mmCIF file of C-alpha atoms in Angstrom:
data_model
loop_
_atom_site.group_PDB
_atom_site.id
_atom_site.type_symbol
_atom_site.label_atom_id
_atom_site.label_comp_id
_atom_site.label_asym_id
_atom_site.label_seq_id
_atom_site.Cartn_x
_atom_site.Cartn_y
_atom_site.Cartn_z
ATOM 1 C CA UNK A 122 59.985 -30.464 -39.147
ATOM 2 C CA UNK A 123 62.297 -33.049 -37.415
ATOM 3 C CA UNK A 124 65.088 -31.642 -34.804
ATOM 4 C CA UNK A 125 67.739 -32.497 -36.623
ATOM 5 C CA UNK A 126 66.704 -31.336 -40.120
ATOM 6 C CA UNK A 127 66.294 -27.748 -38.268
ATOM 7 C CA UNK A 128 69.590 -28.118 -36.441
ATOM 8 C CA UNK A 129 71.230 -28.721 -39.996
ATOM 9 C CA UNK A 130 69.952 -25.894 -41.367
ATOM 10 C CA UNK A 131 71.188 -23.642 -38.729
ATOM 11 C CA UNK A 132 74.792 -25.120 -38.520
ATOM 12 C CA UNK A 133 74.934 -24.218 -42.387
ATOM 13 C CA UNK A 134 73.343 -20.983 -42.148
ATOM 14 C CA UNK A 135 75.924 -20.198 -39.154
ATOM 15 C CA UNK A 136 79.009 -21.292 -40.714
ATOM 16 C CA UNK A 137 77.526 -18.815 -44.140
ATOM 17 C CA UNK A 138 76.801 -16.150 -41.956
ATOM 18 C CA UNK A 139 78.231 -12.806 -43.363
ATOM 19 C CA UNK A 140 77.758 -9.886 -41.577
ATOM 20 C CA UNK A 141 77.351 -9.127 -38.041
ATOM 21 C CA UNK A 142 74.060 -8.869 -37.775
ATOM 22 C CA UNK A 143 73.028 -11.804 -39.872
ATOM 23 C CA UNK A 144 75.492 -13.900 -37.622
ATOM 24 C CA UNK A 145 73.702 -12.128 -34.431
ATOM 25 C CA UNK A 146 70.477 -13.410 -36.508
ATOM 26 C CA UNK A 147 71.302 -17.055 -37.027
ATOM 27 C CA UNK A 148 73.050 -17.059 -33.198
ATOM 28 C CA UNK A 149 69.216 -16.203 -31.863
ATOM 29 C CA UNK A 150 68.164 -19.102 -33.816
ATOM 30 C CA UNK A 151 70.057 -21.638 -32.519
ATOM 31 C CA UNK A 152 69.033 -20.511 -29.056
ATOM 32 C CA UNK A 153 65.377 -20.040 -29.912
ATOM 33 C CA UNK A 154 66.116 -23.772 -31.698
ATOM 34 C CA UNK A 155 67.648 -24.968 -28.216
ATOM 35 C CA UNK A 156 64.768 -23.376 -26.293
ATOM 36 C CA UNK A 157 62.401 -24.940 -28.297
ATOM 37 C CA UNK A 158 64.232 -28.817 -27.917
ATOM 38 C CA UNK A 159 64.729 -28.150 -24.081
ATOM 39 C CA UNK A 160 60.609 -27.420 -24.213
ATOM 40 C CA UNK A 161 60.157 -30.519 -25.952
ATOM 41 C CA UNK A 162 62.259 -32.884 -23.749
ATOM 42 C CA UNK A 163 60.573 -31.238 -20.763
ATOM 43 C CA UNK A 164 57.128 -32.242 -21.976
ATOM 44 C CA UNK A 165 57.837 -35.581 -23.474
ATOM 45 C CA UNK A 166 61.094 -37.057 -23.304
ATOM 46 C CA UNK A 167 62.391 -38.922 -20.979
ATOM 47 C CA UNK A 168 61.788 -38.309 -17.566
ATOM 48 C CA UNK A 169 65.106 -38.151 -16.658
ATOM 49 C CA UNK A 170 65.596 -35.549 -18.921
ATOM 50 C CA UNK A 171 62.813 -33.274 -17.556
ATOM 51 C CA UNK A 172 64.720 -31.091 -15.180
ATOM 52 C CA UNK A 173 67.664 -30.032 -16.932
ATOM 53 C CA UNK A 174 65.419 -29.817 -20.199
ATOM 54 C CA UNK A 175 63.729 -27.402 -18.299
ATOM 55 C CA UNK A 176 66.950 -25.384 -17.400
ATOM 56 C CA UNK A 177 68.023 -25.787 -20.572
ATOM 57 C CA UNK A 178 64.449 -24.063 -22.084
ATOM 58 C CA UNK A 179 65.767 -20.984 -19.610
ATOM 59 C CA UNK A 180 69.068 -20.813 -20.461
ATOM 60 C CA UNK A 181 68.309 -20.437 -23.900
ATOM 61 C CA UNK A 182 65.721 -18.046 -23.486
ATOM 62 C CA UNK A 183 67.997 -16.120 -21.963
ATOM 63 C CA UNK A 184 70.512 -16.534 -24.553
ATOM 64 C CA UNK A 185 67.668 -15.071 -26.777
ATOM 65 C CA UNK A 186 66.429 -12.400 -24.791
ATOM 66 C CA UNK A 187 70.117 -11.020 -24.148
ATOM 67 C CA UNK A 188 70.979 -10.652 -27.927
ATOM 68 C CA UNK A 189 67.041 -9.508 -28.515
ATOM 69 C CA UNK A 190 64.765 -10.676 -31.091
ATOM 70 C CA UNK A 191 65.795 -9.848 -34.679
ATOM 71 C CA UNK A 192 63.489 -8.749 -37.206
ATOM 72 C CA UNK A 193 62.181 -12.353 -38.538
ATOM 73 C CA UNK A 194 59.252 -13.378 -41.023
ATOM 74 C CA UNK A 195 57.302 -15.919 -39.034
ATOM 75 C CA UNK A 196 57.850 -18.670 -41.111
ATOM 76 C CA UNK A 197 61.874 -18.342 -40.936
ATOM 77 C CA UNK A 198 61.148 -18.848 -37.615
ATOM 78 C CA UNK A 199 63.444 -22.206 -37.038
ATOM 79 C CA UNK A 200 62.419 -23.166 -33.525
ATOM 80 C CA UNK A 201 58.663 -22.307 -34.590
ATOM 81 C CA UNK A 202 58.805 -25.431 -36.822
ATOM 82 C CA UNK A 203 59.780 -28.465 -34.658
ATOM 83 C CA UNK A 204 57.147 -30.490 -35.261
ATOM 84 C CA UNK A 205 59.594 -34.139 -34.506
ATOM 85 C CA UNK A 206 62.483 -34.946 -32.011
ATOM 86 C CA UNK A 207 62.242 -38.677 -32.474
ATOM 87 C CA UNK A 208 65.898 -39.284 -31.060
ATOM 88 C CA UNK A 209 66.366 -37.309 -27.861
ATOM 89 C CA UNK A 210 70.437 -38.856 -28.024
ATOM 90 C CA UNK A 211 70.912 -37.803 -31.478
ATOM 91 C CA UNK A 212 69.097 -34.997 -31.149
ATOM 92 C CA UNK A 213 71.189 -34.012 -27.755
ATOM 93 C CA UNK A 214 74.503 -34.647 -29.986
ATOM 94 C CA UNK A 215 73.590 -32.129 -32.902
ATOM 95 C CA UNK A 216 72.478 -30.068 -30.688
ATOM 96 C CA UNK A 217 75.513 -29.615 -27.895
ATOM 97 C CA UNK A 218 77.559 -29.440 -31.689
ATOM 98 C CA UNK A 219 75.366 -26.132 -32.682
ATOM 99 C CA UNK A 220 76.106 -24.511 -29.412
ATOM 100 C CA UNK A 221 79.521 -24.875 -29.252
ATOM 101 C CA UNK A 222 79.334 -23.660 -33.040
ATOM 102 C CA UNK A 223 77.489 -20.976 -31.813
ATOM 103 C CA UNK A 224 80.202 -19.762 -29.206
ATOM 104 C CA UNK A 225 82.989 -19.961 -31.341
ATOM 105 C CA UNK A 226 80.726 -17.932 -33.488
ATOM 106 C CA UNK A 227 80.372 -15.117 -30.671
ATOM 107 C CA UNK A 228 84.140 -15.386 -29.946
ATOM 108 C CA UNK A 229 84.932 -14.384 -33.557
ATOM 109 C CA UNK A 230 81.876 -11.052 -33.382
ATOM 110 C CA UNK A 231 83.088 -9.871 -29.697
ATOM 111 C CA UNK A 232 86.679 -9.452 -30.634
ATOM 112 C CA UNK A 233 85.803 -8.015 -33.915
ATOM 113 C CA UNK A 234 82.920 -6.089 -32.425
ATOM 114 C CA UNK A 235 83.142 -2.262 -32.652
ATOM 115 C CA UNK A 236 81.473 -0.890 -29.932
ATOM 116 C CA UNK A 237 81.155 -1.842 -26.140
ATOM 117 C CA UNK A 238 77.352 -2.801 -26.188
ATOM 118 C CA UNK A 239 77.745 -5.354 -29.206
ATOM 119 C CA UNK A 240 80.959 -6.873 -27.172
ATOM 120 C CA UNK A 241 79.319 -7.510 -24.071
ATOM 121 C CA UNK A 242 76.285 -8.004 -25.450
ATOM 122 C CA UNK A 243 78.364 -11.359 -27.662
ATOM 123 C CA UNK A 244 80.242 -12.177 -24.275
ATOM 124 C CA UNK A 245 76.641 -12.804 -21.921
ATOM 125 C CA UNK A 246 75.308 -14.552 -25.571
ATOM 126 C CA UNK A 247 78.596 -16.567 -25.095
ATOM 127 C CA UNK A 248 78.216 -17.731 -21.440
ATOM 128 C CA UNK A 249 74.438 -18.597 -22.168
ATOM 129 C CA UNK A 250 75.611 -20.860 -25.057
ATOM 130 C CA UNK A 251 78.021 -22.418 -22.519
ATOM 131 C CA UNK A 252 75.660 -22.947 -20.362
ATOM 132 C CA UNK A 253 73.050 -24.643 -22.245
ATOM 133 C CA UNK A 254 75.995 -26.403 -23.926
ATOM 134 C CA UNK A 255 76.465 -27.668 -20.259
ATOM 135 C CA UNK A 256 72.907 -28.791 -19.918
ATOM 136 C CA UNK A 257 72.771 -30.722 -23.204
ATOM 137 C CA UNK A 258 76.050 -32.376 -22.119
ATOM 138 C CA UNK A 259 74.662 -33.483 -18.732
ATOM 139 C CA UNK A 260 71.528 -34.949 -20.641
ATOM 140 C CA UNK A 261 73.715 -36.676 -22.629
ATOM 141 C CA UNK A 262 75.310 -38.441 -19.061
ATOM 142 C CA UNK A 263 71.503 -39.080 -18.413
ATOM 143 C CA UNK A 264 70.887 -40.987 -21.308
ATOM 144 C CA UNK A 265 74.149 -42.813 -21.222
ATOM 145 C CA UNK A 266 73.601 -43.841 -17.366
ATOM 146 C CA UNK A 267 70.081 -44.662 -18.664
ATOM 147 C CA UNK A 268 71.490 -46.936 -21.084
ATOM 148 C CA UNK A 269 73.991 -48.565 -18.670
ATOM 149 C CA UNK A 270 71.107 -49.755 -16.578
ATOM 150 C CA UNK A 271 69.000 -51.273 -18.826
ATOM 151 C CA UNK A 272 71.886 -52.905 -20.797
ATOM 152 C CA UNK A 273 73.073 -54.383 -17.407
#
């Protein structure tokens, strides 16, 4: 399935995310969805791209691995079904828009949270959505300063 098609679907199933732990489900998405587009990028996109695609496949992961894997069928499995990333700009756009989504999403569950572990647990989920936020944005220079050159 094309990037953004899959980023779509987990902006809307974000922003109708009920509970705590299905919003804790759909924020592991996203960054299992980012990991999977910084994998991507790293791979085949352009080679400027490469190296912070590559930090933004880790920062992801560890976005992931610090709010731990939630109980998933494999074929809900959003990042699992990236099949296209045809625009890497578009693509970047979307995606910096889901993690920032994402972080206002962890805001909202750390100051409602009601117990310790789920708040710090939202607050490192927070700072790896920052940082991968980061990344895309920087990509998104890349591109642009790609642009400049071959326009000029």
């Amino acid at each position: 399935m094309d990037a953004m098609r899959l980023i779509v679907v987990s902006r809307r199933a974000l922003a109708r995310g009920a509970g705590v732990a299905e919003m804790m489900t759909e924020v592991w998405q996203a960054q299992a969805l980012a990991q999977a587009i910084g994998s991507r990028l790293a791979v085949s996109g352009p080679p400027e791209l490469r190296g912070e695609a590559l930090g933004l496949t880790e920062l992801a992961g560890r976005g992931c691995g610090v709010l731990g894997t939630p109980d998933l069928d494999p074929g809900t499995l959003r990042a699992a079904q990236l099949t296209e990333l045809d625009d890497a700009r578009r693509t970047l756009l979307s995606l910096g828009g889901l993690l920032g989504e994402v972080g206002i999403a962890l805001v909202g569950m750390a100051s409602a949270a009601a117990d310790e572990a789920t708040y710090w647990q939202c607050m490192e989920a927070i700072d790896a959505a920052d940082e991968s936020r980061d990344r895309v944005l920087e990509m998104l220079r890349k591109l642009a300063a790609r642009e400049e050159v071959h326009d000029g």
